[in-house]
mmCIF file of C-alpha atoms in Angstrom:
data_model
loop_
_atom_site.group_PDB
_atom_site.id
_atom_site.type_symbol
_atom_site.label_atom_id
_atom_site.label_comp_id
_atom_site.label_asym_id
_atom_site.label_seq_id
_atom_site.Cartn_x
_atom_site.Cartn_y
_atom_site.Cartn_z
ATOM 1 C CA ARG A 8 12.823 -21.593 -20.384
ATOM 2 C CA ARG A 9 14.356 -21.843 -24.219
ATOM 3 C CA GLY A 10 12.295 -24.487 -25.840
ATOM 4 C CA ALA A 11 12.367 -27.572 -24.640
ATOM 5 C CA GLN A 12 15.869 -26.698 -22.347
ATOM 6 C CA ALA A 13 15.603 -25.708 -18.386
ATOM 7 C CA LEU A 14 17.849 -22.855 -17.734
ATOM 8 C CA HIS A 15 19.651 -22.586 -14.164
ATOM 9 C CA PHE A 16 21.302 -18.736 -14.077
ATOM 10 C CA VAL A 17 24.332 -18.943 -11.582
ATOM 11 C CA ARG A 18 26.148 -15.718 -9.802
ATOM 12 C CA ALA A 19 29.368 -17.223 -11.411
ATOM 13 C CA ALA A 20 30.365 -19.499 -14.564
ATOM 14 C CA PRO A 21 31.269 -22.979 -13.050
ATOM 15 C CA PRO A 22 33.811 -24.510 -15.184
ATOM 16 C CA PRO A 23 33.123 -26.677 -17.741
ATOM 17 C CA GLY A 24 32.261 -30.540 -16.191
ATOM 18 C CA ALA A 25 32.207 -29.146 -12.489
ATOM 19 C CA ARG A 26 29.729 -31.315 -10.489
ATOM 20 C CA VAL A 27 27.617 -28.597 -8.750
ATOM 21 C CA LEU A 28 24.831 -29.074 -5.848
ATOM 22 C CA LEU A 29 21.556 -28.155 -6.641
ATOM 23 C CA SER A 30 19.512 -27.367 -3.136
ATOM 24 C CA LEU A 31 15.874 -26.827 -3.798
ATOM 25 C CA ASP A 32 14.085 -24.450 -0.938
ATOM 26 C CA TRP A 33 11.348 -26.825 -0.261
ATOM 27 C CA GLU A 34 9.279 -24.850 1.990
ATOM 28 C CA ARG A 35 8.979 -21.904 -0.723
ATOM 29 C CA ARG A 36 8.610 -24.542 -3.382
ATOM 30 C CA PHE A 37 5.740 -26.674 -1.089
ATOM 31 C CA ASP A 38 3.724 -23.042 -0.462
ATOM 32 C CA HIS A 39 3.906 -22.225 -4.387
ATOM 33 C CA MET A 40 2.410 -26.298 -5.181
ATOM 34 C CA GLN A 41 -0.636 -25.518 -2.847
ATOM 35 C CA GLN A 42 -1.347 -22.217 -4.182
ATOM 36 C CA HIS A 43 -0.824 -23.367 -7.993
ATOM 37 C CA SER A 44 -3.179 -26.892 -7.336
ATOM 38 C CA GLY A 45 -5.467 -24.458 -5.200
ATOM 39 C CA GLN A 46 -5.643 -22.053 -7.823
ATOM 40 C CA HIS A 47 -6.759 -24.944 -10.613
ATOM 41 C CA LEU A 48 -8.614 -26.531 -7.684
ATOM 42 C CA ILE A 49 -10.687 -22.900 -7.123
ATOM 43 C CA THR A 50 -10.785 -21.980 -11.167
ATOM 44 C CA ALA A 51 -12.617 -25.645 -12.257
ATOM 45 C CA ILE A 52 -15.198 -25.177 -9.642
ATOM 46 C CA ALA A 53 -16.237 -21.729 -10.324
ATOM 47 C CA ASP A 54 -16.817 -22.059 -14.033
ATOM 48 C CA GLN A 55 -18.555 -25.499 -12.905
ATOM 49 C CA MET A 56 -20.893 -24.002 -10.615
ATOM 50 C CA PHE A 57 -21.332 -20.408 -11.898
ATOM 51 C CA GLY A 58 -19.749 -20.394 -15.137
ATOM 52 C CA PHE A 59 -16.975 -18.089 -14.139
ATOM 53 C CA LYS A 60 -13.708 -18.730 -16.738
ATOM 54 C CA THR A 61 -10.447 -17.581 -15.149
ATOM 55 C CA THR A 62 -8.802 -15.524 -17.674
ATOM 56 C CA SER A 63 -5.420 -15.024 -15.654
ATOM 57 C CA TRP A 64 -4.155 -15.404 -12.336
ATOM 58 C CA GLU A 65 -1.167 -14.013 -9.624
ATOM 59 C CA LEU A 66 0.690 -16.173 -7.341
ATOM 60 C CA GLY A 67 1.716 -13.259 -4.661
ATOM 61 C CA ARG A 68 4.544 -13.592 -1.896
ATOM 62 C CA GLN A 69 1.754 -13.002 0.568
ATOM 63 C CA ARG A 70 -1.531 -13.872 -1.529
ATOM 64 C CA SER A 71 -2.699 -14.916 -4.788
ATOM 65 C CA VAL A 72 -5.241 -13.476 -6.959
ATOM 66 C CA ILE A 73 -7.313 -14.913 -9.826
ATOM 67 C CA GLU A 74 -8.802 -12.952 -12.452
ATOM 68 C CA LEU A 75 -12.383 -14.443 -13.194
ATOM 69 C CA ASP A 76 -14.210 -12.857 -16.329
ATOM 70 C CA THR A 77 -17.517 -11.970 -14.267
ATOM 71 C CA PRO A 78 -17.763 -8.077 -13.510
ATOM 72 C CA THR A 79 -19.474 -8.859 -10.080
ATOM 73 C CA MET A 80 -19.400 -12.037 -7.605
ATOM 74 C CA THR A 81 -21.726 -11.697 -4.642
ATOM 75 C CA ALA A 82 -20.949 -12.240 -1.054
ATOM 76 C CA GLU A 83 -23.113 -15.397 -1.493
ATOM 77 C CA GLN A 84 -21.265 -17.000 -4.578
ATOM 78 C CA VAL A 85 -17.880 -16.683 -2.907
ATOM 79 C CA GLU A 86 -19.032 -18.701 0.382
ATOM 80 C CA ALA A 87 -20.599 -21.043 -1.685
ATOM 81 C CA LEU A 88 -17.679 -21.383 -3.705
ATOM 82 C CA GLU A 89 -15.340 -22.084 -0.554
ATOM 83 C CA ARG A 90 -17.467 -24.730 0.781
ATOM 84 C CA SER A 91 -17.068 -26.599 -2.193
ATOM 85 C CA VAL A 92 -13.454 -26.630 -2.887
ATOM 86 C CA ASN A 93 -13.201 -27.431 0.870
ATOM 87 C CA GLU A 94 -15.663 -30.358 0.688
ATOM 88 C CA LYS A 95 -13.020 -31.576 -2.304
ATOM 89 C CA ILE A 96 -10.233 -31.204 -0.274
ATOM 90 C CA ARG A 97 -11.533 -33.514 2.048
ATOM 91 C CA GLU A 98 -12.681 -36.061 -0.031
ATOM 92 C CA ARG A 99 -8.926 -36.628 -0.802
ATOM 93 C CA ILE A 100 -8.727 -36.337 -4.619
ATOM 94 C CA PRO A 101 -6.211 -37.269 -6.459
ATOM 95 C CA VAL A 102 -3.660 -35.049 -8.121
ATOM 96 C CA THR A 103 -1.594 -36.732 -11.269
ATOM 97 C CA VAL A 104 0.580 -35.704 -14.181
ATOM 98 C CA ARG A 105 0.688 -36.978 -17.442
ATOM 99 C CA GLU A 106 2.734 -36.176 -20.546
ATOM 100 C CA LEU A 107 0.557 -36.388 -24.400
ATOM 101 C CA ALA A 108 1.900 -35.934 -27.370
ATOM 102 C CA ALA A 109 1.364 -32.797 -28.865
ATOM 103 C CA ASP A 110 -0.401 -33.962 -31.979
ATOM 104 C CA ASP A 111 -2.749 -36.906 -29.482
ATOM 105 C CA PRO A 112 -6.512 -35.197 -30.396
ATOM 106 C CA GLU A 113 -6.959 -35.435 -26.086
ATOM 107 C CA VAL A 114 -4.404 -32.169 -25.870
ATOM 108 C CA GLU A 115 -7.328 -30.464 -27.519
ATOM 109 C CA THR A 116 -10.495 -31.334 -24.557
ATOM 110 C CA VAL A 117 -7.867 -30.255 -21.825
ATOM 111 C CA ARG A 118 -8.608 -26.857 -20.476
ATOM 112 C CA SER A 119 -5.743 -24.637 -21.904
ATOM 113 C CA ARG A 120 -4.587 -20.940 -22.971
ATOM 114 C CA GLY A 121 -2.433 -22.533 -26.236
ATOM 115 C CA LEU A 122 0.862 -23.832 -26.364
ATOM 116 C CA PRO A 123 4.001 -20.918 -26.410
ATOM 117 C CA ASP A 124 5.120 -20.605 -30.101
ATOM 118 C CA ASP A 125 8.499 -22.233 -28.803
ATOM 119 C CA HIS A 126 6.998 -25.065 -27.720
ATOM 120 C CA ALA A 127 8.536 -28.585 -27.803
ATOM 121 C CA GLY A 128 8.259 -31.803 -26.710
ATOM 122 C CA PRO A 129 5.347 -33.289 -25.047
ATOM 123 C CA VAL A 130 2.233 -31.497 -23.679
ATOM 124 C CA ARG A 131 1.942 -31.829 -19.976
ATOM 125 C CA VAL A 132 -1.312 -32.303 -18.458
ATOM 126 C CA VAL A 133 -2.565 -31.916 -14.693
ATOM 127 C CA SER A 134 -5.472 -33.758 -13.806
ATOM 128 C CA ILE A 135 -7.575 -33.475 -10.676
ATOM 129 C CA GLU A 136 -9.086 -36.741 -10.538
ATOM 130 C CA GLY A 137 -13.080 -35.919 -12.136
ATOM 131 C CA ILE A 138 -12.876 -32.714 -12.023
ATOM 132 C CA ASP A 139 -10.432 -30.954 -14.384
ATOM 133 C CA ASP A 140 -7.674 -31.584 -16.705
ATOM 134 C CA ASN A 141 -5.244 -28.551 -17.279
ATOM 135 C CA MET A 142 -2.445 -27.799 -19.577
ATOM 136 C CA CYS A 143 0.138 -26.397 -17.117
ATOM 137 C CA CYS A 144 4.317 -26.932 -16.567
ATOM 138 C CA GLY A 145 3.338 -26.002 -12.606
ATOM 139 C CA THR A 146 4.679 -27.632 -9.946
ATOM 140 C CA HIS A 147 1.336 -29.379 -7.919
ATOM 141 C CA VAL A 148 0.428 -31.824 -4.829
ATOM 142 C CA SER A 149 -0.388 -35.312 -5.670
ATOM 143 C CA ASN A 150 -3.097 -35.183 -3.560
ATOM 144 C CA LEU A 151 -6.198 -32.415 -2.648
ATOM 145 C CA SER A 152 -5.674 -33.361 0.728
ATOM 146 C CA ASP A 153 -2.007 -31.796 0.913
ATOM 147 C CA LEU A 154 -3.800 -28.847 0.030
ATOM 148 C CA GLN A 155 -5.320 -28.549 3.633
ATOM 149 C CA VAL A 156 -7.930 -25.683 3.394
ATOM 150 C CA ILE A 157 -8.724 -22.830 1.310
ATOM 151 C CA LYS A 158 -9.912 -19.804 2.282
ATOM 152 C CA LEU A 159 -11.465 -16.792 0.088
ATOM 153 C CA LEU A 160 -10.647 -13.636 1.304
ATOM 154 C CA GLY A 161 -13.086 -12.045 -0.744
ATOM 155 C CA THR A 162 -13.424 -10.047 -3.753
ATOM 156 C CA GLU A 163 -11.639 -6.814 -5.390
ATOM 157 C CA LYS A 164 -13.077 -4.925 -8.763
ATOM 158 C CA GLY A 165 -10.175 -5.882 -11.765
ATOM 159 C CA LYS A 166 -9.525 -4.601 -14.780
ATOM 160 C CA LYS A 167 -12.275 -4.609 -18.004
ATOM 161 C CA ASN A 168 -14.996 -5.803 -15.860
ATOM 162 C CA LYS A 169 -13.845 -8.625 -14.596
ATOM 163 C CA THR A 170 -13.327 -9.653 -10.520
ATOM 164 C CA ASN A 171 -10.135 -10.564 -8.688
ATOM 165 C CA LEU A 172 -11.012 -12.799 -6.184
ATOM 166 C CA VAL A 173 -8.484 -13.326 -3.222
ATOM 167 C CA PHE A 174 -7.244 -16.450 -1.940
ATOM 168 C CA LEU A 175 -5.051 -18.180 0.490
ATOM 169 C CA ALA A 176 -4.385 -22.039 0.248
ATOM 170 C CA GLY A 177 -2.712 -24.754 2.981
ATOM 171 C CA ASN A 178 0.179 -23.158 5.359
ATOM 172 C CA ARG A 179 -0.733 -19.583 3.784
ATOM 173 C CA VAL A 180 -4.056 -19.883 5.910
ATOM 174 C CA LEU A 181 -2.355 -21.095 9.291
ATOM 175 C CA LYS A 182 0.211 -18.285 9.236
ATOM 176 C CA SER A 183 -3.147 -15.780 8.642
ATOM 177 C CA ILE A 184 -4.693 -17.318 11.563
ATOM 178 C CA GLU A 185 -1.347 -17.333 13.983
ATOM 179 C CA GLN A 186 -1.020 -13.620 12.688
ATOM 180 C CA SER A 187 -4.589 -12.794 13.388
ATOM 181 C CA HIS A 188 -4.554 -14.206 16.533
ATOM 182 C CA SER A 189 -1.542 -11.935 17.396
ATOM 183 C CA THR A 190 -2.652 -9.417 16.718
ATOM 184 C CA GLU A 191 -5.897 -9.591 19.119
ATOM 185 C CA LYS A 192 -3.795 -10.599 21.895
ATOM 186 C CA ALA A 193 -2.133 -7.003 21.692
ATOM 187 C CA LEU A 194 -5.300 -5.449 20.951
ATOM 188 C CA THR A 195 -6.659 -7.305 23.607
ATOM 189 C CA SER A 196 -4.021 -5.783 25.802
ATOM 190 C CA LEU A 197 -4.108 -2.942 24.237
ATOM 191 C CA LEU A 198 -7.953 -1.997 24.892
ATOM 192 C CA LYS A 199 -8.563 -4.092 28.253
ATOM 193 C CA ASN A 200 -11.202 -5.891 26.652
ATOM 194 C CA GLY A 201 -11.937 -9.146 24.745
ATOM 195 C CA PRO A 202 -11.917 -9.802 20.721
ATOM 196 C CA GLY A 203 -15.588 -9.323 20.553
ATOM 197 C CA GLU A 204 -15.333 -5.747 21.444
ATOM 198 C CA HIS A 205 -12.345 -4.506 20.139
ATOM 199 C CA VAL A 206 -14.587 -2.955 16.874
ATOM 200 C CA GLU A 207 -16.726 -0.858 19.241
ATOM 201 C CA ALA A 208 -13.470 -0.171 21.741
ATOM 202 C CA VAL A 209 -11.561 1.179 18.533
ATOM 203 C CA LYS A 210 -14.706 3.547 17.340
ATOM 204 C CA ARG A 211 -15.001 5.010 20.680
ATOM 205 C CA LEU A 212 -11.198 5.998 20.211
ATOM 206 C CA GLN A 213 -11.679 7.416 16.964
ATOM 207 C CA SER A 214 -14.337 9.580 18.598
ATOM 208 C CA SER A 215 -12.295 10.828 21.458
ATOM 209 C CA VAL A 216 -9.649 11.819 19.201
ATOM 210 C CA LYS A 217 -11.630 13.504 16.577
ATOM 211 C CA LEU A 218 -12.659 15.583 19.645
ATOM 212 C CA LEU A 219 -9.449 16.154 20.675
ATOM 213 C CA GLN A 220 -8.424 17.327 17.515
ATOM 214 C CA LYS A 221 -11.233 19.788 17.376
ATOM 215 C CA ASN A 222 -10.444 20.883 20.439
ATOM 216 C CA ASN A 223 -6.679 21.545 19.960
ATOM 217 C CA LEU A 224 -7.162 22.861 16.233
ATOM 218 C CA ASN A 225 -9.794 25.458 18.322
ATOM 219 C CA LEU A 226 -7.132 26.566 20.594
ATOM 220 C CA LEU A 227 -4.384 26.956 18.055
ATOM 221 C CA ARG A 228 -6.516 29.432 16.472
ATOM 222 C CA ASP A 229 -7.312 31.217 19.565
ATOM 223 C CA LEU A 230 -3.704 31.054 20.191
ATOM 224 C CA ALA A 231 -2.802 32.113 16.531
ATOM 225 C CA VAL A 232 -4.840 35.454 17.408
ATOM 226 C CA LEU A 233 -3.841 36.354 20.837
ATOM 227 C CA ILE A 234 0.210 36.187 18.846
ATOM 228 C CA ALA A 235 -0.858 38.465 16.674
ATOM 229 C CA ARG A 236 -2.795 40.743 18.841
ATOM 230 C CA ASP A 237 0.020 40.697 21.196
ATOM 231 C CA PHE A 238 2.481 41.618 18.113
ATOM 232 C CA LYS A 239 0.429 44.234 17.548
ATOM 233 C CA SER A 240 0.161 45.913 20.944
ATOM 234 C CA LYS A 241 3.509 46.451 20.917
ATOM 235 C CA PRO A 242 5.159 49.808 20.239
ATOM 236 C CA GLY A 243 7.211 50.289 17.518
ATOM 237 C CA GLN A 244 6.550 47.232 15.555
ATOM 238 C CA SER A 245 8.953 45.330 13.965
ATOM 239 C CA GLU A 246 9.717 45.684 10.247
ATOM 240 C CA LEU A 247 9.836 41.285 10.723
ATOM 241 C CA PHE A 248 7.896 38.667 12.222
ATOM 242 C CA VAL A 249 9.142 35.540 12.417
ATOM 243 C CA LEU A 250 7.387 32.664 14.550
ATOM 244 C CA HIS A 251 8.183 29.026 14.701
ATOM 245 C CA ARG A 252 5.731 26.524 16.413
ATOM 246 C CA LYS A 253 5.944 22.998 16.381
ATOM 247 C CA GLU A 254 2.543 21.943 16.211
ATOM 248 C CA GLY A 255 0.238 24.031 13.739
ATOM 249 C CA ASP A 256 -0.957 24.158 10.200
ATOM 250 C CA SER A 257 -1.359 26.213 7.392
ATOM 251 C CA GLU A 258 -4.822 27.759 8.820
ATOM 252 C CA PHE A 259 -2.683 28.526 12.179
ATOM 253 C CA MET A 260 0.038 30.656 9.849
ATOM 254 C CA ASN A 261 -2.594 32.373 7.521
ATOM 255 C CA ILE A 262 -4.695 33.346 10.792
ATOM 256 C CA ILE A 263 -1.827 35.359 12.833
ATOM 257 C CA ALA A 264 -1.021 36.619 8.945
ATOM 258 C CA ASN A 265 -4.714 37.984 8.868
ATOM 259 C CA GLU A 266 -4.456 39.320 12.300
ATOM 260 C CA ILE A 267 -1.255 41.173 11.947
ATOM 261 C CA GLY A 268 -1.554 42.361 7.862
ATOM 262 C CA THR A 269 0.882 42.527 5.727
ATOM 263 C CA GLU A 270 1.070 45.779 4.071
ATOM 264 C CA GLU A 271 3.685 46.670 5.912
ATOM 265 C CA THR A 272 5.075 43.885 8.132
ATOM 266 C CA LEU A 273 7.066 40.867 6.489
ATOM 267 C CA LEU A 274 6.271 37.667 8.242
ATOM 268 C CA PHE A 275 7.981 34.173 8.194
ATOM 269 C CA LEU A 276 6.216 31.914 9.951
ATOM 270 C CA THR A 277 7.028 28.015 10.054
ATOM 271 C CA VAL A 278 5.110 24.943 11.712
ATOM 272 C CA GLY A 279 6.441 21.082 12.273
ATOM 273 C CA ASP A 280 9.655 19.321 13.416
ATOM 274 C CA GLU A 281 12.431 22.025 13.932
ATOM 275 C CA LYS A 282 15.149 20.154 12.325
ATOM 276 C CA GLU A 283 12.998 18.170 9.673
ATOM 277 C CA ALA A 284 10.349 19.109 7.550
ATOM 278 C CA GLY A 285 7.521 20.794 7.797
ATOM 279 C CA LEU A 286 4.947 24.016 6.446
ATOM 280 C CA PHE A 287 6.465 27.806 5.431
ATOM 281 C CA LEU A 288 4.260 30.988 5.161
ATOM 282 C CA LEU A 289 6.068 34.162 4.092
ATOM 283 C CA ALA A 290 3.410 37.181 4.074
ATOM 284 C CA GLY A 291 4.092 40.760 3.246
ATOM 285 C CA PRO A 292 4.014 43.104 0.730
ATOM 286 C CA VAL A 293 3.508 41.804 -3.049
ATOM 287 C CA GLU A 294 6.565 42.590 -4.468
ATOM 288 C CA ALA A 295 8.853 41.639 -1.664
ATOM 289 C CA VAL A 296 7.006 38.506 -1.220
ATOM 290 C CA GLU A 297 7.275 37.720 -5.032
ATOM 291 C CA LYS A 298 11.332 38.239 -5.294
ATOM 292 C CA LEU A 299 11.888 36.369 -2.108
ATOM 293 C CA GLY A 300 9.338 33.117 -2.058
ATOM 294 C CA PRO A 301 11.248 31.106 -4.186
ATOM 295 C CA ARG A 302 14.775 31.881 -2.435
ATOM 296 C CA VAL A 303 12.719 31.059 0.683
ATOM 297 C CA ALA A 304 11.864 27.405 -0.491
ATOM 298 C CA GLU A 305 15.139 26.780 -1.976
ATOM 299 C CA LEU A 306 17.337 27.832 1.343
ATOM 300 C CA LEU A 307 14.612 25.371 3.175
ATOM 301 C CA GLU A 308 14.942 22.647 0.192
ATOM 302 C CA GLY A 309 11.187 22.802 -0.193
ATOM 303 C CA LYS A 310 8.542 23.651 -2.771
ATOM 304 C CA GLY A 311 5.850 26.231 -2.453
ATOM 305 C CA ALA A 312 3.730 28.553 -4.480
ATOM 306 C CA GLY A 313 2.367 32.212 -4.099
ATOM 307 C CA LYS A 314 0.278 34.837 -4.951
ATOM 308 C CA ARG A 315 -1.047 37.847 -3.325
ATOM 309 C CA GLY A 316 1.640 38.379 -0.949
ATOM 310 C CA ARG A 317 1.208 35.092 0.246
ATOM 311 C CA PHE A 318 4.057 32.304 -0.813
ATOM 312 C CA GLN A 319 3.879 28.957 1.168
ATOM 313 C CA GLY A 320 4.856 25.590 0.984
ATOM 314 C CA LYS A 321 6.356 22.396 2.517
ATOM 315 C CA ALA A 322 10.370 22.693 3.392
ATOM 316 C CA THR A 323 12.487 19.380 4.142
ATOM 317 C CA LYS A 324 15.099 21.588 5.987
ATOM 318 C CA MET A 325 13.650 23.710 9.030
ATOM 319 C CA SER A 326 16.786 23.827 10.734
ATOM 320 C CA ARG A 327 17.941 26.476 8.092
ATOM 321 C CA ARG A 328 15.026 28.638 9.348
ATOM 322 C CA GLY A 329 18.429 31.045 11.243
ATOM 323 C CA GLU A 330 19.477 31.277 7.360
ATOM 324 C CA VAL A 331 15.842 32.867 5.267
ATOM 325 C CA GLN A 332 15.437 34.716 8.819
ATOM 326 C CA SER A 333 19.090 36.282 7.930
ATOM 327 C CA LEU A 334 17.916 36.682 4.358
ATOM 328 C CA LEU A 335 14.762 38.738 5.211
ATOM 329 C CA GLN A 336 16.744 41.060 7.422
ATOM 330 C CA ASP A 337 18.872 41.664 5.102
ATOM 331 C CA PHE A 338 16.417 42.416 2.423
ATOM 332 C CA ILE A 339 14.514 44.909 4.691
ATOM 333 C CA SER A 340 17.972 46.802 5.782
ATOM 334 C CA HIS A 341 18.686 47.463 1.979
ATOM 335 C CA GLN A 342 14.873 48.485 1.733
ATOM 336 C CA ARG A 343 15.362 51.390 3.916
ATOM 337 C CA PRO A 344 17.437 53.960 2.432
ATOM 338 C CA GLU A 345 14.950 53.618 -0.633
ATOM 339 C CA ALA A 346 11.720 53.909 1.764
#
């Protein structure tokens, strides 16, 4: 908008005098009309019932949000508000648009956040008969029955002691129900029980997963100890110990390092995907680790940090572990004559 003119943006400039065809996405337009008129209705009723003023609102792609000037809103208030707005929809109340002169005294009586500084021409007022008169330039339904239904999804904490009220209007409610029903059917098939038992079934699965994770962690710890002891039991221990295991975590690597000891042995341990991302640990003599750690992270295209003979971090290129191993072997080979 530029003053009183509505500007349309096109991909290429048409020649002067050319006839153009304007195509309207009616599904999108009607959706916006339902959400916008729904917002006017919710705003007016929230003010009438509780004195909650609307300070702003957002028409989102999936859901819309009204910012109310109140620090809290109870579940009972949300329920009462939803019941009231849907009663108004069932009453089939007309929604009308009229234009007033900018200097018309009635302009001062309608709900408004004020006119833009560059406003020109008449003032547009959208009225919900007997409920609300609001200065607005948006598109609206012609009757509240066109809203079909409004569903308030609850509240979220807003900024500066305000509350965000989340809502759906019209076809968005139907789409939400359809999506929820599809999800319900899928869960019924997966969980092998009815919708009323889904929550309990998921809780049982979560408990089982936690138990399995705990058992798996204990097994990994035991395996780390066994790996370290096996290495130490072999005669003529190598100065370099390299190990990769897809299943594992930082604790797994640190247990191995603790069990082997890093005063004389240089350890390069990795866990995760063999070719993609993962975790790494370089442990050994303090001076060697301080020198090699950043270079190892660089080769693995990752980041890390270290102290007291350990350098660990995340890697994005685990496929380059072989290059790291060659680097460490070369380092050890060059250190031997000095020893």
